């Protein structure tokens, strides 16, 4: 059974640009969550999608957005990139993101903003 | 909102020594999960604790959930170089709030 797949693995952008990251969950998983990981801030929750609907959102500015498709694949978009957006972006999937479910993480997309 | 604090932030141990990381929540947790992230890797689920006072073991790893369900700990006995990584606890909030993690370095 394939794991969670994130593309691209690495990305270099400049300030002001926008970026789209992709996440394919484990087959059968309908929930996809996104996290930002930085050395100083740990894992910060961005948002969670289930059946194409955003169910929860963390405390990030509106420049961060996402969506989920009917096949459960998800994308997140960051517009008007800032230097502080440099981070590892992780997505995680689960069947339905119940509070007792474990998350399966992808390898992440390492975003560098210059 | 819910906050999950984890200490220590860093821990260096000599191979063979024991290691403990502690997790404290500002609110009562229905359950708590632990994840491990190897350097350059992604978080991998280790275990979930649900019951008050619960203790679970995985080989050299012992996980405890406090009686009040507001704190938890992970203890590793006789660390090995394979234990290197960052250990996170995570609360069960809808958005699974992660602790700040404890980065473990094991010196050979």
mmCIF file of C-alpha atoms in Angstrom:
data_model
loop_
_atom_site.group_PDB
_atom_site.id
_atom_site.type_symbol
_atom_site.label_atom_id
_atom_site.label_comp_id
_atom_site.label_asym_id
_atom_site.label_seq_id
_atom_site.Cartn_x
_atom_site.Cartn_y
_atom_site.Cartn_z
ATOM 1 C CA UNK A 1 0.000 0.000 0.000
ATOM 2 C CA UNK A 2 1.576 3.280 -1.088
ATOM 3 C CA UNK A 3 2.203 5.917 1.544
ATOM 4 C CA UNK A 4 1.412 9.589 1.490
ATOM 5 C CA UNK A 5 3.047 11.238 -1.507
ATOM 6 C CA UNK A 6 4.037 14.878 -1.572
ATOM 7 C CA UNK A 7 5.385 16.768 -4.540
ATOM 8 C CA UNK A 8 7.635 18.468 -5.174
ATOM 9 C CA UNK A 9 10.219 17.416 -2.602
ATOM 10 C CA UNK A 10 12.139 20.678 -2.799
ATOM 11 C CA UNK A 11 11.162 24.106 -4.027
ATOM 12 C CA UNK A 12 12.972 27.405 -4.263
ATOM 13 C CA UNK A 13 10.977 30.577 -4.797
ATOM 14 C CA UNK A 14 11.519 34.287 -4.428
ATOM 15 C CA UNK A 15 9.569 36.743 -2.347
ATOM 16 C CA UNK A 16 6.269 37.742 -3.846
ATOM 17 C CA UNK A 17 5.829 34.609 -5.889
ATOM 18 C CA UNK A 18 3.188 32.004 -5.225
ATOM 19 C CA UNK A 19 3.555 28.275 -4.825
ATOM 20 C CA UNK A 20 1.346 25.200 -5.004
ATOM 21 C CA UNK A 21 2.161 22.000 -3.164
ATOM 22 C CA UNK A 22 0.499 18.656 -3.778
ATOM 23 C CA UNK A 23 -0.378 15.771 -1.509
ATOM 24 C CA UNK A 24 -1.789 12.355 -2.425
ATOM 25 C CA UNK A 25 -3.111 10.513 0.626
ATOM 26 C CA UNK A 26 -3.031 6.807 1.271
ATOM 27 C CA UNK A 27 -5.662 5.037 -0.781
ATOM 28 C CA UNK A 28 -8.969 5.063 1.070
ATOM 29 C CA UNK A 29 -8.045 7.967 3.329
ATOM 30 C CA UNK A 30 -10.421 10.865 2.996
ATOM 31 C CA UNK A 31 -8.861 13.333 5.398
ATOM 32 C CA UNK A 32 -5.782 15.386 4.581
ATOM 33 C CA UNK A 33 -4.148 17.773 7.030
ATOM 34 C CA UNK A 34 -1.361 20.220 6.349
ATOM 35 C CA UNK A 35 1.356 21.303 8.758
ATOM 36 C CA UNK A 36 4.165 23.814 8.616
ATOM 37 C CA UNK A 37 7.359 22.794 10.350
ATOM 38 C CA UNK A 38 10.120 25.239 11.204
ATOM 39 C CA UNK A 39 13.055 24.768 13.591
ATOM 40 C CA UNK A 40 11.796 27.360 16.004
ATOM 41 C CA UNK A 41 8.058 26.732 15.888
ATOM 42 C CA UNK A 42 7.732 22.992 15.619
ATOM 43 C CA UNK A 43 4.688 21.584 13.831
ATOM 44 C CA UNK A 44 1.982 24.167 13.226
ATOM 45 C CA UNK A 45 -1.427 23.121 11.949
ATOM 46 C CA UNK A 46 -2.536 24.831 8.754
ATOM 47 C CA UNK A 47 -5.826 23.197 7.790
ATOM 48 C CA UNK A 48 -7.639 19.935 7.365
ATOM 49 C CA UNK A 49 -9.828 18.752 4.521
ATOM 50 C CA UNK A 50 -12.345 15.968 4.448
ATOM 51 C CA UNK A 51 -14.490 15.073 1.455
ATOM 52 C CA UNK A 52 -13.466 18.241 -0.353
ATOM 53 C CA UNK A 53 -14.481 20.469 2.569
ATOM 54 C CA UNK A 54 -12.209 22.403 4.864
ATOM 55 C CA UNK A 55 -13.183 21.348 8.372
ATOM 56 C CA UNK A 56 -10.541 23.081 10.449
ATOM 57 C CA UNK A 57 -8.121 25.914 9.980
ATOM 58 C CA UNK A 58 -5.112 27.001 12.007
ATOM 59 C CA UNK A 59 -3.909 30.517 12.710
ATOM 60 C CA UNK A 60 -2.296 31.360 9.423
ATOM 61 C CA UNK A 61 -2.919 34.379 7.195
ATOM 62 C CA UNK A 62 -5.222 34.182 4.209
ATOM 63 C CA UNK A 63 -2.211 33.843 1.916
ATOM 64 C CA UNK A 64 -2.300 30.173 2.856
ATOM 65 C CA UNK A 65 -5.116 28.284 1.224
ATOM 66 C CA UNK A 66 -5.912 24.769 0.203
ATOM 67 C CA UNK A 67 -8.351 22.523 -1.498
ATOM 68 C CA UNK A 68 -9.190 18.888 -1.839
ATOM 69 C CA UNK A 69 -10.337 17.057 -4.907
ATOM 70 C CA UNK A 70 -12.895 14.294 -5.276
ATOM 71 C CA UNK A 71 -10.121 11.671 -5.278
ATOM 72 C CA UNK A 72 -8.953 13.039 -1.881
ATOM 73 C CA UNK A 73 -5.769 14.518 -3.306
ATOM 74 C CA UNK A 74 -5.070 17.899 -1.818
ATOM 75 C CA UNK A 75 -3.181 21.001 -2.756
ATOM 76 C CA UNK A 76 -2.092 23.942 -0.693
ATOM 77 C CA UNK A 77 -1.238 27.305 -2.111
ATOM 78 C CA UNK A 78 0.784 30.124 -0.645
ATOM 79 C CA UNK A 79 0.509 33.470 -2.379
ATOM 80 C CA UNK A 80 2.807 36.479 -2.093
ATOM 81 C CA UNK A 81 5.570 34.477 -0.491
ATOM 82 C CA UNK A 82 7.553 35.954 2.381
ATOM 83 C CA UNK A 83 10.960 34.957 3.690
ATOM 84 C CA UNK A 84 9.302 33.594 6.812
ATOM 85 C CA UNK A 85 7.364 31.070 4.764
ATOM 86 C CA UNK A 86 10.523 29.023 4.337
ATOM 87 C CA UNK A 87 9.717 25.744 6.017
ATOM 88 C CA UNK A 88 9.021 22.079 5.607
ATOM 89 C CA UNK A 89 5.380 21.594 4.650
ATOM 90 C CA UNK A 90 3.991 18.255 5.692
ATOM 91 C CA UNK A 91 0.720 16.697 4.807
ATOM 92 C CA UNK A 92 -0.833 13.845 6.711
ATOM 93 C CA UNK A 93 -3.718 11.571 5.884
ATOM 94 C CA UNK A 94 -6.169 9.482 7.856
ATOM 95 C CA UNK A 95 -9.503 7.804 7.194
ATOM 96 C CA UNK A 96 -11.637 10.530 8.672
ATOM 97 C CA UNK A 97 -9.393 12.440 11.103
ATOM 98 C CA UNK A 98 -11.257 11.215 14.124
ATOM 99 C CA UNK A 99 -9.595 12.285 17.358
ATOM 100 C CA UNK A 100 -8.336 8.776 18.044
ATOM 101 C CA UNK A 101 -6.919 8.172 14.609
ATOM 102 C CA UNK A 102 -3.229 8.197 13.893
ATOM 103 C CA UNK A 103 -1.848 10.336 11.124
ATOM 104 C CA UNK A 104 0.331 9.119 8.284
ATOM 105 C CA UNK A 105 2.732 11.799 7.141
ATOM 106 C CA UNK A 106 4.302 12.358 3.772
ATOM 107 C CA UNK A 107 7.982 13.182 3.361
ATOM 108 C CA UNK A 108 7.162 16.858 3.008
ATOM 109 C CA UNK A 109 8.014 19.671 0.653
ATOM 110 C CA UNK A 110 10.985 21.779 1.692
ATOM 111 C CA UNK A 111 10.222 25.330 0.588
ATOM 112 C CA UNK A 112 12.943 27.945 0.506
ATOM 113 C CA UNK A 113 11.976 31.555 -0.123
ATOM 114 C CA UNK A 114 14.819 33.804 -1.219
ATOM 115 C CA UNK B 1 -6.968 27.321 22.702
ATOM 116 C CA UNK B 2 -5.322 24.095 23.655
ATOM 117 C CA UNK B 3 -1.586 24.237 24.259
ATOM 118 C CA UNK B 4 0.768 21.325 24.527
ATOM 119 C CA UNK B 5 4.148 21.994 26.084
ATOM 120 C CA UNK B 6 7.028 19.583 25.888
ATOM 121 C CA UNK B 7 10.294 19.488 27.822
ATOM 122 C CA UNK B 8 13.166 19.378 27.431
ATOM 123 C CA UNK B 9 13.626 20.912 24.013
ATOM 124 C CA UNK B 10 16.973 19.205 23.543
ATOM 125 C CA UNK B 11 18.618 16.247 25.220
ATOM 126 C CA UNK B 12 22.051 14.811 24.644
ATOM 127 C CA UNK B 13 22.771 11.437 26.192
ATOM 128 C CA UNK B 14 25.560 8.931 26.060
ATOM 129 C CA UNK B 15 24.599 5.673 24.401
ATOM 130 C CA UNK B 16 23.252 3.358 27.064
ATOM 131 C CA UNK B 17 21.845 6.137 29.253
ATOM 132 C CA UNK B 18 18.141 6.590 29.800
ATOM 133 C CA UNK B 19 16.047 9.406 28.345
ATOM 134 C CA UNK B 20 12.716 10.937 29.300
ATOM 135 C CA UNK B 21 10.585 13.588 27.641
ATOM 136 C CA UNK B 22 7.541 15.162 29.265
ATOM 137 C CA UNK B 23 4.394 16.546 27.739
ATOM 138 C CA UNK B 24 1.922 18.853 29.490
ATOM 139 C CA UNK B 25 -1.413 20.054 28.231
ATOM 140 C CA UNK B 26 -3.348 23.105 29.330
ATOM 141 C CA UNK B 27 -6.563 21.091 29.074
ATOM 142 C CA UNK B 28 -7.654 17.549 29.780
ATOM 143 C CA UNK B 29 -6.981 15.262 26.854
ATOM 144 C CA UNK B 30 -9.242 12.461 25.710
ATOM 145 C CA UNK B 31 -6.160 10.758 24.358
ATOM 146 C CA UNK B 32 -2.570 11.549 23.441
ATOM 147 C CA UNK B 33 -0.362 10.359 20.644
ATOM 148 C CA UNK B 34 3.406 10.164 20.299
ATOM 149 C CA UNK B 35 5.358 10.522 17.078
ATOM 150 C CA UNK B 36 9.026 10.196 16.207
ATOM 151 C CA UNK B 37 10.781 12.132 13.479
ATOM 152 C CA UNK B 38 14.211 11.001 12.406
ATOM 153 C CA UNK B 39 16.633 13.673 11.116
ATOM 154 C CA UNK B 40 15.598 14.579 7.587
ATOM 155 C CA UNK B 41 12.474 12.461 7.890
ATOM 156 C CA UNK B 42 8.817 12.894 8.661
ATOM 157 C CA UNK B 43 6.851 12.180 11.842
ATOM 158 C CA UNK B 44 5.938 8.539 12.332
ATOM 159 C CA UNK B 45 3.239 7.416 14.730
ATOM 160 C CA UNK B 46 4.506 5.518 17.769
ATOM 161 C CA UNK B 47 1.575 5.010 20.094
ATOM 162 C CA UNK B 48 -1.693 6.330 21.451
ATOM 163 C CA UNK B 49 -2.738 6.469 25.101
ATOM 164 C CA UNK B 50 -6.377 6.757 26.059
ATOM 165 C CA UNK B 51 -6.993 5.754 29.674
ATOM 166 C CA UNK B 52 -6.119 7.699 32.797
ATOM 167 C CA UNK B 53 -2.873 6.348 34.276
ATOM 168 C CA UNK B 54 -2.269 4.140 31.261
ATOM 169 C CA UNK B 55 1.207 2.715 30.753
ATOM 170 C CA UNK B 56 2.294 1.097 27.514
ATOM 171 C CA UNK B 57 5.615 -0.411 26.555
ATOM 172 C CA UNK B 58 7.296 -0.926 23.220
ATOM 173 C CA UNK B 59 10.572 -2.743 23.803
ATOM 174 C CA UNK B 60 12.782 -0.111 25.489
ATOM 175 C CA UNK B 61 10.146 2.648 25.237
ATOM 176 C CA UNK B 62 7.656 3.240 28.054
ATOM 177 C CA UNK B 63 4.750 5.639 27.595
ATOM 178 C CA UNK B 64 2.625 6.973 30.435
ATOM 179 C CA UNK B 65 -0.565 8.977 30.556
ATOM 180 C CA UNK B 66 -1.167 10.970 33.703
ATOM 181 C CA UNK B 67 -4.015 10.307 36.096
ATOM 182 C CA UNK B 68 -5.559 13.676 35.292
ATOM 183 C CA UNK B 69 -5.022 13.099 31.558
ATOM 184 C CA UNK B 70 -3.180 16.391 31.249
ATOM 185 C CA UNK B 71 0.354 15.084 31.024
ATOM 186 C CA UNK B 72 2.296 12.267 29.491
ATOM 187 C CA UNK B 73 5.836 10.998 29.318
ATOM 188 C CA UNK B 74 8.038 8.874 27.117
ATOM 189 C CA UNK B 75 10.950 7.051 28.706
ATOM 190 C CA UNK B 76 13.637 5.245 26.736
ATOM 191 C CA UNK B 77 15.814 2.776 28.595
ATOM 192 C CA UNK B 78 19.414 2.260 27.527
ATOM 193 C CA UNK B 79 19.353 4.530 24.497
ATOM 194 C CA UNK B 80 20.836 3.426 21.208
ATOM 195 C CA UNK B 81 22.006 5.471 18.240
ATOM 196 C CA UNK B 82 18.859 4.372 16.419
ATOM 197 C CA UNK B 83 16.813 6.356 18.954
ATOM 198 C CA UNK B 84 18.121 9.645 17.557
ATOM 199 C CA UNK B 85 15.372 11.973 16.417
ATOM 200 C CA UNK B 86 12.711 14.345 17.646
ATOM 201 C CA UNK B 87 9.863 12.998 19.732
ATOM 202 C CA UNK B 88 6.527 14.776 19.616
ATOM 203 C CA UNK B 89 3.439 14.381 21.688
ATOM 204 C CA UNK B 90 0.151 15.412 20.132
ATOM 205 C CA UNK B 91 -3.206 16.263 21.625
ATOM 206 C CA UNK B 92 -6.433 14.974 20.217
ATOM 207 C CA UNK B 93 -7.909 18.300 19.263
ATOM 208 C CA UNK B 94 -9.579 18.287 15.887
ATOM 209 C CA UNK B 95 -6.426 19.888 14.548
ATOM 210 C CA UNK B 96 -4.112 17.560 16.514
ATOM 211 C CA UNK B 97 -1.991 20.051 18.430
ATOM 212 C CA UNK B 98 1.629 18.979 18.514
ATOM 213 C CA UNK B 99 4.049 19.686 21.314
ATOM 214 C CA UNK B 100 7.246 21.494 20.435
ATOM 215 C CA UNK B 101 9.163 18.233 20.468
ATOM 216 C CA UNK B 102 12.265 16.952 22.206
ATOM 217 C CA UNK B 103 15.292 16.497 20.015
ATOM 218 C CA UNK B 104 17.324 13.531 21.218
ATOM 219 C CA UNK B 105 20.988 13.130 20.363
ATOM 220 C CA UNK B 106 22.708 9.906 21.327
ATOM 221 C CA UNK B 107 26.481 10.044 21.557
ATOM 222 C CA UNK B 108 28.251 6.767 20.749
#
